[in-house]
Coordinates of C-alpha atoms in Angstrom, one line a residue:
X1 CA 97.7 109.7 128.6
X2 CA 95.8 106.7 129.7
X3 CA 95.1 107.1 133.4
X4 CA 92.1 104.9 134.0
X5 CA 90.3 101.9 132.7
X6 CA 86.6 102.7 133.2
X7 CA 85.4 99.3 132.1
X8 CA 87.3 97.2 134.6
X9 CA 88.3 99.5 137.4
X10 CA 85.1 100.7 139.0
X11 CA 84.8 104.0 137.1
X12 CA 81.1 104.0 137.4
X13 CA 80.5 103.8 133.7
X14 CA 80.8 100.1 133.1
X15 CA 78.9 98.9 130.0
X16 CA 78.4 102.5 128.7
X17 CA 80.3 104.6 126.4
X18 CA 83.4 106.1 128.1
X19 CA 82.9 109.8 128.8
X20 CA 86.0 110.6 130.8
X21 CA 89.2 112.3 129.5
X22 CA 90.8 108.9 128.6
X23 CA 88.0 107.7 126.2
X24 CA 88.7 106.3 122.8
X25 CA 87.1 109.3 121.0
X26 CA 89.7 111.6 122.6
X27 CA 92.6 109.5 121.6
X28 CA 91.3 109.2 118.0
X29 CA 90.8 113.0 117.8
X30 CA 94.4 113.5 118.9
X31 CA 95.7 110.8 116.6
X32 CA 93.9 112.1 113.6
X33 CA 95.4 115.6 114.1
X34 CA 98.9 114.1 114.5
X35 CA 98.6 112.1 111.3
X36 CA 97.3 115.1 109.4
X37 CA 100.2 117.3 110.5
X38 CA 102.9 114.7 110.2
X39 CA 104.1 114.0 113.7
X40 CA 103.8 110.8 115.8
X41 CA 101.1 110.2 118.3
X42 CA 102.0 108.3 121.5
X43 CA 99.7 107.2 124.4
X44 CA 101.4 107.1 127.8
X45 CA 99.9 104.3 130.0
X46 CA 100.1 105.5 133.6
X47 CA 97.1 103.5 134.9
X48 CA 99.1 101.8 137.6
X49 CA 100.8 104.9 139.0
X50 CA 97.5 106.8 138.8
X51 CA 95.5 104.1 140.5
X52 CA 98.2 103.5 143.2
X53 CA 98.6 107.1 144.1
X54 CA 95.8 109.4 142.9
X55 CA 92.8 107.0 143.3
X56 CA 94.1 105.4 146.6
X57 CA 94.6 109.0 148.0
X58 CA 91.1 109.9 146.9
X59 CA 89.7 107.0 148.8
X60 CA 91.9 107.5 151.8
X61 CA 91.0 111.1 152.1
X62 CA 87.3 110.5 152.1
X63 CA 87.8 107.7 154.6
X64 CA 89.6 110.3 156.9
X65 CA 86.7 112.6 156.6
X66 CA 88.4 115.1 154.2
X67 CA 87.5 116.3 150.7
X68 CA 90.3 115.6 148.3
X69 CA 91.2 117.2 145.0
X70 CA 92.5 114.5 142.7
X71 CA 93.4 116.8 139.9
X72 CA 96.0 118.6 142.2
X73 CA 97.4 115.2 143.3
X74 CA 97.7 114.0 139.6
X75 CA 99.4 117.1 138.4
X76 CA 101.7 117.4 141.3
X77 CA 102.8 113.7 141.6
X78 CA 102.0 111.8 138.5
X79 CA 101.2 113.5 135.2
X80 CA 104.0 116.0 134.9
X81 CA 106.8 113.6 135.9
X82 CA 105.5 111.0 133.5
X83 CA 105.5 113.5 130.7
X84 CA 109.0 114.7 131.5
X85 CA 110.3 111.2 131.7
X86 CA 109.0 110.5 128.2
X87 CA 110.3 113.9 127.0
X88 CA 113.7 113.0 128.2
X89 CA 113.6 109.7 126.4
X90 CA 112.7 111.5 123.2
X91 CA 115.3 114.2 123.6
X92 CA 112.7 117.0 124.2
X93 CA 113.6 120.0 126.3
X94 CA 110.0 121.0 127.1
X95 CA 106.6 119.6 127.5
X96 CA 103.3 121.5 126.7
X97 CA 99.9 121.0 128.1
X98 CA 96.5 122.5 127.4
X99 CA 95.9 124.1 130.8
X100 CA 94.6 127.6 130.9
X101 CA 97.4 129.3 132.9
X102 CA 100.7 130.9 132.3
X103 CA 104.3 130.4 133.4
X104 CA 106.7 133.2 133.8
X105 CA 110.3 133.6 135.3
X106 CA 110.8 136.1 138.1
X107 CA 113.8 138.3 138.4
X108 CA 114.8 136.2 141.4
X109 CA 115.2 133.3 138.9
X110 CA 112.2 131.3 140.1
X111 CA 109.5 130.1 137.7
X112 CA 105.9 130.9 138.7
X113 CA 102.4 130.4 137.6
X114 CA 100.1 133.2 136.5
X115 CA 96.3 133.1 135.9
X116 CA 95.2 132.5 132.3
X117 CA 93.8 135.6 130.7
X118 CA 90.4 133.8 130.5
X119 CA 89.5 133.9 134.2
X120 CA 86.4 131.8 133.6
X121 CA 88.7 129.0 132.5
X122 CA 91.8 129.7 134.6
X123 CA 93.4 126.5 135.9
X124 CA 96.3 127.9 138.0
X125 CA 94.5 126.7 141.1
X126 CA 95.1 123.0 140.2
X127 CA 98.8 123.5 139.3
X128 CA 100.1 125.0 142.6
X129 CA 101.9 121.8 143.4
X130 CA 104.3 121.9 140.5
X131 CA 107.9 122.4 141.7
X132 CA 110.6 124.4 140.0
X133 CA 112.1 121.5 138.0
X134 CA 108.7 121.0 136.4
X135 CA 107.7 124.6 135.8
X136 CA 111.0 125.4 134.2
X137 CA 110.4 122.7 131.4
X138 CA 106.7 123.4 130.9
X139 CA 104.9 125.5 128.2
X140 CA 101.3 126.5 128.5
X141 CA 100.4 127.9 125.1
X142 CA 96.6 128.3 125.8
X143 CA 97.1 130.6 128.8
X144 CA 97.2 133.8 126.7
X145 CA 93.9 132.9 124.9
X146 CA 90.3 132.8 125.7
X147 CA 88.6 129.5 125.3
X148 CA 86.3 131.0 122.6
X149 CA 89.4 131.9 120.6
X150 CA 90.7 128.3 120.9
X151 CA 87.4 126.9 119.7
X152 CA 87.4 129.3 116.8
X153 CA 91.0 128.2 115.9
X154 CA 89.9 124.6 115.9
X155 CA 87.1 125.4 113.6
X156 CA 89.3 127.4 111.3
X157 CA 91.9 124.7 111.2
X158 CA 89.4 122.2 109.9
X159 CA 88.2 120.5 113.2
X160 CA 84.6 121.7 113.5
X161 CA 83.6 118.8 115.8
X162 CA 86.5 119.5 118.2
X163 CA 85.5 123.1 118.2
X164 CA 82.0 122.1 119.6
X165 CA 83.2 119.4 121.9
X166 CA 81.5 119.6 125.3
X167 CA 83.6 120.4 128.4
X168 CA 84.2 117.8 131.1
X169 CA 83.7 118.9 134.7
X170 CA 83.6 115.5 136.5
X171 CA 86.3 113.6 138.2
X172 CA 88.1 111.9 135.4
X173 CA 87.8 108.4 137.0
X174 CA 84.3 109.0 138.2
X175 CA 82.6 110.0 134.9
X176 CA 79.1 109.5 136.3
X177 CA 80.0 112.0 139.1
X178 CA 78.8 109.6 141.8
X179 CA 81.8 109.6 144.1
X180 CA 79.7 107.8 146.8
X181 CA 79.1 104.9 144.4
X182 CA 82.7 104.8 143.5
X183 CA 83.7 104.6 147.2
X184 CA 81.3 101.7 147.7
X185 CA 82.8 99.8 144.8
X186 CA 86.4 100.5 146.0
X187 CA 86.1 99.8 149.7
X188 CA 84.6 96.3 150.4
X189 CA 81.7 96.4 152.8
X190 CA 81.9 100.1 153.2
X191 CA 78.1 100.6 153.7
X192 CA 78.0 98.1 156.5
X193 CA 81.1 99.6 158.2
X194 CA 79.8 103.1 158.3
X195 CA 76.0 102.8 158.4
X196 CA 74.2 104.0 161.5
X197 CA 76.3 107.0 162.5
X198 CA 74.7 110.0 164.0
X199 CA 73.9 113.5 162.8
X200 CA 74.5 115.9 165.7
X201 CA 74.3 119.6 166.2
X202 CA 77.2 121.7 167.5
X203 CA 76.2 121.2 171.1
X204 CA 76.3 117.4 170.6
X205 CA 72.7 116.7 170.5
X206 CA 71.7 113.8 168.3
X207 CA 69.5 114.8 165.4
X208 CA 69.1 111.5 163.6
X209 CA 71.1 108.8 161.7
X210 CA 73.1 109.1 158.5
X211 CA 74.3 106.7 155.9
X212 CA 78.0 106.9 156.7
X213 CA 80.4 109.8 157.2
X214 CA 82.4 109.3 153.9
X215 CA 79.3 110.1 152.0
X216 CA 79.1 113.7 153.1
X217 CA 81.2 116.9 152.5
X218 CA 81.6 120.1 154.3
X219 CA 79.0 122.6 153.2
X220 CA 76.7 120.0 151.8
X221 CA 72.9 120.8 152.1
X222 CA 71.2 118.5 149.6
X223 CA 70.9 114.8 150.0
X224 CA 71.0 114.8 153.8
X225 CA 67.7 112.9 154.1
X226 CA 66.8 114.5 157.4
X227 CA 64.0 117.1 158.2
X228 CA 64.9 119.7 160.8
X229 CA 62.3 122.3 159.8
X230 CA 65.0 124.6 158.5
X231 CA 68.0 124.5 156.1
X232 CA 70.8 122.3 157.5
X233 CA 74.4 122.1 156.3
X234 CA 77.3 119.8 157.1
X235 CA 79.7 121.8 159.2
X236 CA 82.1 119.1 160.5
X237 CA 82.9 115.4 159.9
X238 CA 84.4 113.1 162.7
X239 CA 85.5 109.7 161.1
X240 CA 86.6 108.3 164.5
X241 CA 83.0 108.4 165.8
X242 CA 81.2 108.3 162.5
X243 CA 79.6 111.5 163.3
X244 CA 78.4 114.3 161.0
X245 CA 77.8 117.7 162.5
X246 CA 74.9 119.8 161.1
X247 CA 74.3 123.5 161.5
X248 CA 73.1 126.6 160.0
X249 CA 74.8 128.3 157.0
X250 CA 76.3 130.8 159.6
X251 CA 78.1 127.8 161.2
X252 CA 80.1 127.2 158.0
X253 CA 81.9 130.6 158.5
X254 CA 85.4 130.9 159.9
X255 CA 88.3 133.4 159.4
X256 CA 91.3 131.2 160.2
X257 CA 92.7 127.9 158.9
X258 CA 95.7 125.7 159.1
X259 CA 97.4 124.7 155.9
X260 CA 100.1 122.1 155.4
X261 CA 102.2 120.4 152.6
X262 CA 103.3 123.8 151.3
X263 CA 104.8 124.3 147.9
X264 CA 106.2 127.9 147.3
X265 CA 106.4 129.0 143.7
X266 CA 107.1 132.6 143.1
X267 CA 109.2 133.0 146.2
X268 CA 111.0 130.5 148.4
X269 CA 109.0 131.6 151.4
X270 CA 107.1 134.5 152.9
X271 CA 107.6 136.9 155.7
X272 CA 105.1 136.5 158.6
X273 CA 101.9 138.4 158.0
X274 CA 102.3 138.5 154.2
X275 CA 99.1 139.7 152.6
X276 CA 97.8 137.2 150.0
X277 CA 94.7 136.7 148.0
X278 CA 93.6 133.2 149.0
X279 CA 91.3 130.7 147.3
X280 CA 90.0 127.6 149.2
X281 CA 88.4 125.8 146.3
X282 CA 88.6 125.8 142.5
X283 CA 85.6 128.0 141.8
X284 CA 86.1 130.1 144.9
X285 CA 86.1 133.9 144.3
X286 CA 88.9 134.2 147.0
X287 CA 89.5 136.5 149.9
X288 CA 92.4 138.5 151.3
X289 CA 94.3 137.0 154.2
X290 CA 97.5 137.3 156.2
X291 CA 99.8 134.2 156.0
X292 CA 101.9 133.2 159.1
X293 CA 104.6 130.5 159.1
X294 CA 104.2 127.8 161.8
X295 CA 106.3 124.7 162.7
X296 CA 103.9 122.5 160.7
X297 CA 102.9 124.7 157.9
X298 CA 100.9 128.0 157.7
X299 CA 98.3 129.8 159.8
X300 CA 96.1 131.8 157.5
X301 CA 93.9 134.6 158.9
X302 CA 91.3 136.0 156.6
X303 CA 90.2 139.7 156.8
X304 CA 86.6 138.5 157.2
X305 CA 84.6 135.4 157.4
X306 CA 84.8 132.8 154.6
X307 CA 82.4 130.0 154.2
X308 CA 82.9 126.3 153.8
X309 CA 86.7 125.7 154.5
X310 CA 87.1 122.0 153.8
X311 CA 90.0 119.9 155.1
X312 CA 91.6 118.1 152.2
X313 CA 91.0 120.9 149.7
X314 CA 93.8 123.2 148.4
X315 CA 94.5 126.7 149.6
X316 CA 96.2 128.7 146.8
X317 CA 97.8 132.0 147.5
X318 CA 98.0 134.8 144.9
X319 CA 99.8 138.1 144.4
X320 CA 97.5 139.8 141.9
X321 CA 97.3 137.2 139.1
X322 CA 100.5 135.4 140.2
X323 CA 100.5 132.2 142.2
X324 CA 102.8 132.6 145.2
X325 CA 102.2 129.0 146.4
X326 CA 99.7 126.6 147.9
X327 CA 99.1 123.8 150.3
X328 CA 96.5 121.4 151.7
X329 CA 93.9 122.7 154.2
X330 CA 94.3 120.8 157.5
X331 CA 91.4 122.4 159.4
X332 CA 89.5 125.6 159.9
X333 CA 89.4 127.6 163.2
X334 CA 86.9 129.6 165.1
X335 CA 87.1 133.3 164.5
X336 CA 90.5 134.4 165.9
X337 CA 89.1 137.8 167.0
X338 CA 86.9 136.1 169.6
X339 CA 89.6 134.0 171.1

């Protein structure tokens, strides 16, 4: 799939060799394998849809003081539906992707995600937005293998260079991993619009000036360019006042959060107080919580404090290795036991 044109669309890699997932080397690797094994190779060009939805959402979320997850947005709204549309045109019943996760069918008839057996590479977290019509037609053949096994297979099948190919961790349309530079290129006059805001502490005391609220994320410690005589962390962001709140690491802790835009997977809903293992970011170890349904989504109460709940990130709920569902974090709350 061609999702992004780095050379002309502000990918942060202009004039250099493309390093994202849509680079020419990746296309050529896939094409060579297809030719060798006698099946056609196609490239789906979804740059317009990707730019209009995923990239614009990415920019809008940072401008709203939130921290987005573009992979979730792409999988949920763009990539899967584009693949299935093409599959329908070709008369194919299923699509297959290289994600490290599994799909199973429950006795209740619903399809659900399960963690890949290689927990170090598990990608079930970024797939929580897939609905039943998508899950029921998807195959994830890598979910029952470890990454080392897949690399060995590639080597054994005669693709030694693919077997050694480096992994990509950056945002696919920001291959230099400089999201701040990307925002500056996408939003005309951004630096002038947001420059001169204040760092404050939780009491409202002004600590100094910052470079603009979109350039900070919850939990950030490095790159603040302010000396307070002790470690400082971003604990809150207010886009309306261009204010960034700094505090101690302890101030990042909360044990309750609001979650919206819910997609249930294994069940079509949960009883109030349901116990679920909850992850608040991709590499999060997770924590147990009780989940309560509200008028606007979910209220999630953790058994203990968790650190760095960031609005805009995904909350994904697990029952053992099975994904129950997920949603978008709206905000964190002060410890409910002290209310």
